[in-house]
mmCIF file of C-alpha atoms and ligand atoms in Angstrom:
data_model
loop_
_atom_site.group_PDB
_atom_site.id
_atom_site.type_symbol
_atom_site.label_atom_id
_atom_site.label_comp_id
_atom_site.label_asym_id
_atom_site.label_seq_id
_atom_site.Cartn_x
_atom_site.Cartn_y
_atom_site.Cartn_z
ATOM 1 C CA MET A 25 0.000 0.000 0.000
ATOM 2 C CA ARG A 26 1.540 3.327 -1.063
ATOM 3 C CA GLN A 27 1.409 6.075 1.549
ATOM 4 C CA PRO A 28 0.040 9.242 -0.068
ATOM 5 C CA LEU A 29 2.361 12.240 -0.222
ATOM 6 C CA VAL A 30 1.109 15.820 -0.264
ATOM 7 C CA ALA A 31 3.918 18.237 -1.063
ATOM 8 C CA GLY A 32 3.563 22.010 -1.228
ATOM 9 C CA ASN A 33 5.450 23.992 -3.852
ATOM 10 C CA TRP A 34 5.597 27.559 -2.618
ATOM 11 C CA LYS A 35 7.343 28.711 -5.808
ATOM 12 C CA MET A 36 8.748 32.279 -5.446
ATOM 13 C CA ASN A 37 6.254 33.341 -2.788
ATOM 14 C CA GLY A 38 6.338 34.314 0.851
ATOM 15 C CA SER A 39 8.346 36.310 3.343
ATOM 16 C CA LEU A 40 9.976 35.301 6.607
ATOM 17 C CA GLU A 41 6.883 36.548 8.380
ATOM 18 C CA SER A 42 4.324 34.844 6.129
ATOM 19 C CA ILE A 43 6.086 31.469 6.063
ATOM 20 C CA THR A 44 6.307 31.476 9.862
ATOM 21 C CA ARG A 45 2.543 31.991 10.049
ATOM 22 C CA LEU A 46 1.930 29.399 7.359
ATOM 23 C CA LEU A 47 4.080 26.742 9.036
ATOM 24 C CA ASP A 48 2.505 27.454 12.449
ATOM 25 C CA GLY A 49 -0.898 26.902 10.861
ATOM 26 C CA ILE A 50 0.146 23.679 9.140
ATOM 27 C CA LYS A 51 1.748 22.245 12.290
ATOM 28 C CA ALA A 52 -1.342 23.098 14.312
ATOM 29 C CA GLY A 53 -3.545 21.070 11.967
ATOM 30 C CA MET A 54 -1.339 18.017 11.533
ATOM 31 C CA ALA A 55 -3.187 15.998 14.187
ATOM 32 C CA ASP A 56 -6.078 15.692 11.702
ATOM 33 C CA VAL A 57 -3.839 14.293 8.946
ATOM 34 C CA LYS A 58 -4.203 10.560 9.396
ATOM 35 C CA ARG A 59 -2.639 9.002 6.354
ATOM 36 C CA ALA A 60 -0.630 11.331 4.148
ATOM 37 C CA GLU A 61 3.003 12.186 4.444
ATOM 38 C CA VAL A 62 3.271 15.984 4.262
ATOM 39 C CA ALA A 63 6.127 18.169 3.015
ATOM 40 C CA VAL A 64 6.740 21.721 1.833
ATOM 41 C CA CYS A 65 9.197 22.777 -0.880
ATOM 42 C CA ALA A 66 10.407 26.261 -0.023
ATOM 43 C CA PRO A 67 12.505 28.898 -1.801
ATOM 44 C CA ALA A 68 16.106 27.916 -1.009
ATOM 45 C CA ILE A 69 16.869 31.038 0.977
ATOM 46 C CA TYR A 70 14.141 30.161 3.472
ATOM 47 C CA LEU A 71 15.356 26.599 4.084
ATOM 48 C CA PRO A 72 17.247 27.441 7.308
ATOM 49 C CA ALA A 73 14.090 29.069 8.710
ATOM 50 C CA VAL A 74 11.927 26.176 7.529
ATOM 51 C CA GLN A 75 14.318 23.671 9.076
ATOM 52 C CA GLN A 76 14.231 25.546 12.366
ATOM 53 C CA GLN A 77 10.443 25.566 12.407
ATOM 54 C CA LEU A 78 9.789 22.036 11.218
ATOM 55 C CA GLN A 79 12.539 20.090 12.946
ATOM 56 C CA GLY A 80 10.901 17.562 15.245
ATOM 57 C CA SER A 81 7.480 17.939 13.571
ATOM 58 C CA SER A 82 5.852 15.428 11.234
ATOM 59 C CA VAL A 83 6.133 17.843 8.281
ATOM 60 C CA GLY A 84 9.080 17.313 5.967
ATOM 61 C CA TRP A 85 10.686 19.904 3.724
ATOM 62 C CA GLY A 86 12.632 20.269 0.542
ATOM 63 C CA ALA A 87 13.721 22.558 -2.271
ATOM 64 C CA GLN A 88 12.252 23.456 -5.643
ATOM 65 C CA ASP A 89 15.350 22.886 -7.774
ATOM 66 C CA VAL A 90 19.001 21.867 -7.470
ATOM 67 C CA SER A 91 22.145 21.877 -9.562
ATOM 68 C CA ALA A 92 23.173 18.725 -11.407
ATOM 69 C CA GLU A 93 26.794 19.572 -10.563
ATOM 70 C CA PRO A 94 28.365 18.672 -7.220
ATOM 71 C CA SER A 95 30.196 22.000 -6.640
ATOM 72 C CA GLY A 96 32.318 24.567 -8.418
ATOM 73 C CA ALA A 97 32.052 27.602 -10.662
ATOM 74 C CA TYR A 98 28.283 27.687 -11.171
ATOM 75 C CA THR A 99 27.262 31.147 -9.980
ATOM 76 C CA GLY A 100 23.826 31.239 -8.432
ATOM 77 C CA GLU A 101 23.401 27.476 -8.256
ATOM 78 C CA ILE A 102 22.746 25.364 -5.174
ATOM 79 C CA ALA A 103 24.298 21.905 -4.686
ATOM 80 C CA THR A 104 22.581 18.778 -3.418
ATOM 81 C CA SER A 105 25.033 18.655 -0.486
ATOM 82 C CA MET A 106 23.872 22.135 0.581
ATOM 83 C CA LEU A 107 20.239 21.011 0.625
ATOM 84 C CA GLY A 108 21.317 18.056 2.742
ATOM 85 C CA GLU A 109 22.946 20.387 5.255
ATOM 86 C CA PHE A 110 19.586 22.036 5.838
ATOM 87 C CA GLY A 111 17.754 18.790 6.400
ATOM 88 C CA CYS A 112 15.947 18.617 3.065
ATOM 89 C CA ARG A 113 14.360 15.294 2.237
ATOM 90 C CA TYR A 114 12.797 16.279 -1.097
ATOM 91 C CA VAL A 115 13.751 18.296 -4.133
ATOM 92 C CA ILE A 116 11.527 19.054 -7.101
ATOM 93 C CA VAL A 117 13.244 18.539 -10.465
ATOM 94 C CA GLY A 118 11.928 19.415 -13.907
ATOM 95 C CA HIS A 119 9.017 21.593 -12.846
ATOM 96 C CA SER A 120 7.342 22.891 -16.007
ATOM 97 C CA GLU A 121 8.171 26.482 -15.028
ATOM 98 C CA ARG A 122 11.865 25.599 -15.007
ATOM 99 C CA ARG A 123 11.547 23.680 -18.254
ATOM 100 C CA ALA A 124 9.767 26.647 -19.863
ATOM 101 C CA TYR A 125 11.506 29.710 -18.367
ATOM 102 C CA HIS A 126 14.969 28.278 -17.776
ATOM 103 C CA ALA A 127 15.140 26.035 -20.839
ATOM 104 C CA GLU A 128 15.778 22.888 -18.788
ATOM 105 C CA SER A 129 16.044 19.901 -21.115
ATOM 106 C CA ASP A 130 14.931 16.344 -20.346
ATOM 107 C CA GLU A 131 18.621 15.382 -20.154
ATOM 108 C CA LEU A 132 19.453 18.106 -17.627
ATOM 109 C CA VAL A 133 16.411 17.180 -15.523
ATOM 110 C CA ALA A 134 17.540 13.540 -15.574
ATOM 111 C CA ARG A 135 21.003 14.600 -14.385
ATOM 112 C CA LYS A 136 19.417 16.603 -11.558
ATOM 113 C CA PHE A 137 17.339 13.553 -10.630
ATOM 114 C CA ALA A 138 20.514 11.439 -10.505
ATOM 115 C CA ALA A 139 22.440 14.039 -8.482
ATOM 116 C CA ALA A 140 19.627 14.302 -5.944
ATOM 117 C CA ARG A 141 19.467 10.551 -5.494
ATOM 118 C CA ALA A 142 23.217 10.244 -5.173
ATOM 119 C CA ALA A 143 23.070 12.757 -2.315
ATOM 120 C CA GLY A 144 20.337 10.831 -0.511
ATOM 121 C CA LEU A 145 17.558 13.272 -1.420
ATOM 122 C CA VAL A 146 14.211 12.148 -2.822
ATOM 123 C CA PRO A 147 13.710 13.802 -6.216
ATOM 124 C CA ILE A 148 10.157 14.698 -7.231
ATOM 125 C CA LEU A 149 10.279 14.438 -11.030
ATOM 126 C CA CYS A 150 7.661 16.619 -12.724
ATOM 127 C CA VAL A 151 6.306 15.534 -16.086
ATOM 128 C CA GLY A 152 3.357 16.786 -18.097
ATOM 129 C CA GLU A 153 2.110 18.078 -21.407
ATOM 130 C CA THR A 154 1.159 21.564 -22.556
ATOM 131 C CA LEU A 155 -2.330 22.364 -23.798
ATOM 132 C CA ALA A 156 -1.085 22.332 -27.415
ATOM 133 C CA GLU A 157 0.443 18.886 -26.883
ATOM 134 C CA ARG A 158 -2.789 17.548 -25.345
ATOM 135 C CA GLU A 159 -4.760 18.961 -28.269
ATOM 136 C CA GLN A 160 -2.385 17.281 -30.701
ATOM 137 C CA GLY A 161 -3.013 13.976 -28.913
ATOM 138 C CA ILE A 162 0.632 13.525 -27.911
ATOM 139 C CA THR A 163 0.258 13.606 -24.113
ATOM 140 C CA GLU A 164 1.562 10.067 -23.684
ATOM 141 C CA SER A 165 4.565 10.488 -25.946
ATOM 142 C CA VAL A 166 5.565 13.724 -24.163
ATOM 143 C CA VAL A 167 5.290 12.132 -20.721
ATOM 144 C CA ALA A 168 7.100 9.002 -21.965
ATOM 145 C CA ARG A 169 9.967 11.103 -23.345
ATOM 146 C CA GLN A 170 10.333 12.978 -20.028
ATOM 147 C CA LEU A 171 10.296 9.720 -18.043
ATOM 148 C CA ASP A 172 12.595 7.887 -20.431
ATOM 149 C CA ALA A 173 15.313 10.519 -19.986
ATOM 150 C CA VAL A 174 15.618 9.377 -16.356
ATOM 151 C CA ILE A 175 15.273 5.683 -17.167
ATOM 152 C CA ASP A 176 17.889 5.923 -19.944
ATOM 153 C CA LEU A 177 20.387 7.626 -17.652
ATOM 154 C CA GLU A 178 19.911 5.573 -14.514
ATOM 155 C CA GLY A 179 17.629 2.629 -15.216
ATOM 156 C CA ALA A 180 14.074 2.227 -13.932
ATOM 157 C CA ALA A 181 15.328 1.049 -10.535
ATOM 158 C CA ALA A 182 16.364 4.647 -9.840
ATOM 159 C CA LEU A 183 12.686 5.559 -9.585
ATOM 160 C CA ALA A 184 12.451 3.420 -6.455
ATOM 161 C CA ASN A 185 14.112 6.323 -4.637
ATOM 162 C CA GLY A 186 12.025 9.006 -6.246
ATOM 163 C CA VAL A 187 8.544 10.351 -6.742
ATOM 164 C CA VAL A 188 6.872 11.310 -10.042
ATOM 165 C CA ALA A 189 4.459 14.228 -10.270
ATOM 166 C CA TYR A 190 2.141 14.358 -13.270
ATOM 167 C CA GLU A 191 1.440 18.030 -13.805
ATOM 168 C CA PRO A 192 -0.453 18.931 -16.978
ATOM 169 C CA VAL A 193 0.977 22.359 -17.776
ATOM 170 C CA TRP A 194 -2.455 23.661 -18.772
ATOM 171 C CA ALA A 195 -3.743 22.961 -15.253
ATOM 172 C CA ILE A 196 -0.933 24.653 -13.307
ATOM 173 C CA GLY A 197 -2.018 27.882 -11.661
ATOM 174 C CA THR A 198 -4.937 28.214 -14.056
ATOM 175 C CA GLY A 199 -7.762 27.012 -11.821
ATOM 176 C CA GLU A 200 -8.436 24.367 -14.467
ATOM 177 C CA THR A 201 -7.930 20.865 -13.079
ATOM 178 C CA ALA A 202 -7.628 17.647 -15.033
ATOM 179 C CA THR A 203 -10.710 15.562 -14.327
ATOM 180 C CA PRO A 204 -9.985 12.593 -12.054
ATOM 181 C CA GLU A 205 -10.470 10.367 -15.124
ATOM 182 C CA GLN A 206 -8.048 12.379 -17.283
ATOM 183 C CA ALA A 207 -5.449 12.345 -14.509
ATOM 184 C CA GLN A 208 -5.926 8.647 -13.723
ATOM 185 C CA GLU A 209 -5.443 7.773 -17.394
ATOM 186 C CA VAL A 210 -2.011 9.424 -17.502
ATOM 187 C CA HIS A 211 -1.014 8.115 -14.061
ATOM 188 C CA ALA A 212 -1.858 4.576 -15.159
ATOM 189 C CA PHE A 213 0.146 5.124 -18.344
ATOM 190 C CA ILE A 214 3.166 6.261 -16.288
ATOM 191 C CA ARG A 215 2.923 3.235 -13.990
ATOM 192 C CA GLN A 216 2.525 0.837 -16.911
ATOM 193 C CA ARG A 217 5.496 2.294 -18.735
ATOM 194 C CA ILE A 218 7.698 1.851 -15.680
ATOM 195 C CA ALA A 219 6.255 -1.636 -15.090
ATOM 196 C CA GLY A 220 7.547 -2.507 -18.568
ATOM 197 C CA HIS A 221 11.033 -2.140 -17.037
ATOM 198 C CA ASP A 222 10.453 -3.142 -13.422
ATOM 199 C CA ALA A 223 7.058 -4.204 -12.069
ATOM 200 C CA ALA A 224 8.036 -3.905 -8.398
ATOM 201 C CA VAL A 225 9.365 -0.369 -8.806
ATOM 202 C CA ALA A 226 6.205 0.637 -10.675
ATOM 203 C CA GLU A 227 3.974 -0.813 -7.968
ATOM 204 C CA GLY A 228 5.805 1.006 -5.174
ATOM 205 C CA LEU A 229 6.202 4.348 -6.968
ATOM 206 C CA ARG A 230 4.220 7.314 -5.697
ATOM 207 C CA ILE A 231 2.767 9.295 -8.591
ATOM 208 C CA LEU A 232 1.385 12.668 -7.486
ATOM 209 C CA TYR A 233 -1.075 14.828 -9.379
ATOM 210 C CA GLY A 234 -0.365 18.550 -9.661
ATOM 211 C CA GLY A 235 -2.454 21.264 -11.265
ATOM 212 C CA SER A 236 -4.922 23.442 -9.365
ATOM 213 C CA MET A 237 -5.549 20.794 -6.720
ATOM 214 C CA LYS A 238 -7.723 22.231 -3.951
ATOM 215 C CA PRO A 239 -9.605 20.909 -0.898
ATOM 216 C CA GLY A 240 -12.728 20.701 -3.087
ATOM 217 C CA ASN A 241 -11.274 18.394 -5.739
ATOM 218 C CA ALA A 242 -8.488 16.587 -3.859
ATOM 219 C CA GLN A 243 -10.546 13.710 -2.518
ATOM 220 C CA GLU A 244 -11.886 12.680 -5.921
ATOM 221 C CA LEU A 245 -8.425 12.831 -7.452
ATOM 222 C CA ILE A 246 -6.614 10.985 -4.663
ATOM 223 C CA ALA A 247 -9.330 8.301 -4.642
ATOM 224 C CA LYS A 248 -8.170 7.151 -8.085
ATOM 225 C CA PRO A 249 -6.074 3.984 -7.944
ATOM 226 C CA ASP A 250 -2.897 5.437 -9.458
ATOM 227 C CA ILE A 251 -2.996 8.900 -7.837
ATOM 228 C CA ASP A 252 -0.877 8.825 -4.695
ATOM 229 C CA GLY A 253 -1.201 12.387 -3.489
ATOM 230 C CA GLY A 254 -0.540 15.843 -4.827
ATOM 231 C CA LEU A 255 2.043 18.474 -5.634
ATOM 232 C CA ILE A 256 0.311 21.666 -4.598
ATOM 233 C CA GLY A 257 1.163 25.181 -5.780
ATOM 234 C CA GLY A 258 -1.297 27.976 -4.992
ATOM 235 C CA ALA A 259 -3.265 26.109 -2.342
ATOM 236 C CA SER A 260 -0.080 25.320 -0.385
ATOM 237 C CA LEU A 261 0.247 28.993 0.554
ATOM 238 C CA ASP A 262 -2.834 28.853 2.759
ATOM 239 C CA ALA A 263 -2.648 26.572 5.812
ATOM 240 C CA ALA A 264 -6.367 25.727 5.800
ATOM 241 C CA ASP A 265 -6.406 24.897 2.083
ATOM 242 C CA PHE A 266 -3.214 22.867 2.292
ATOM 243 C CA LEU A 267 -4.453 20.945 5.321
ATOM 244 C CA GLY A 268 -7.780 20.404 3.541
ATOM 245 C CA ILE A 269 -5.881 18.585 0.796
ATOM 246 C CA CYS A 270 -3.746 16.654 3.297
ATOM 247 C CA THR A 271 -6.842 15.423 5.147
ATOM 248 C CA ALA A 272 -8.582 14.548 1.840
ATOM 249 C CA ALA A 273 -6.134 11.650 1.716
ATOM 250 C CA ASN A 274 -7.432 10.329 5.060
HETATM 251 C C1 PEP B 318 2.662 23.442 -9.277
HETATM 252 O O1 PEP B 318 3.176 24.468 -9.674
HETATM 253 O O2 PEP B 318 3.369 22.449 -9.017
HETATM 254 C C2 PEP B 318 1.213 23.417 -9.117
HETATM 255 C C3 PEP B 318 0.601 22.273 -9.076
HETATM 256 O O3 PEP B 318 0.587 24.643 -9.038
HETATM 257 P P1 PEP B 318 -0.976 24.925 -8.765
HETATM 258 O O4 PEP B 318 -1.409 23.999 -7.675
HETATM 259 O O5 PEP B 318 -1.032 26.355 -8.346
HETATM 260 O O6 PEP B 318 -1.681 24.655 -10.051
#
């Protein structure tokens, strides 16, 4: 039985004051979260503050991106070892905003996935199609290409130490959610594709849905057999909304 994971992606939002309030609110509501594992992925500069606030709680934390390189002359980048120093368990790799605005290729994302794993972090690999790609009927081939970059580099067994997040780009931050059926179809495709390499890894892999998930639609989505939680953007900035999604997995 896969334990659901609900991970918040704060993106480039918040202040020291607002994240303190947000984390106080989340911690206060955790007694009602019966089943899901909960984590927040914060802007890197806030990780020391997040670590200080969450240490000893049942809420985990992580980053939103990481360098594929171990160290060196990469101005502005952050290494996996640095995330480890601040207690990160998770790191998002290949978010569609990084693929789109920072030109991250499938190969670079796969290298980030490998670097995170090598450092003992759990990479959350984001995959998903744009609206144009869905309309062209190539959702599966896009998602397969993004997944295969990781499998080609490291083998399917590498996914045993990771998480996949299916995030249709057209549903991110738009208020438009994939229907539970649309999401389930792609999640099942992802699991089947991985099962083609390694059935045990596919069975154990947590595949999260991301894209305008809210307390009002979370239960229906998470109830689907291949949806193992959510990667939450906008709704993770409000403690009540985020907790509403975490408890939907109860
Ligand atoms: C995301 O950016 O990972 C995301 C799912 O955003 P939102 O929930 O705001 O659509």
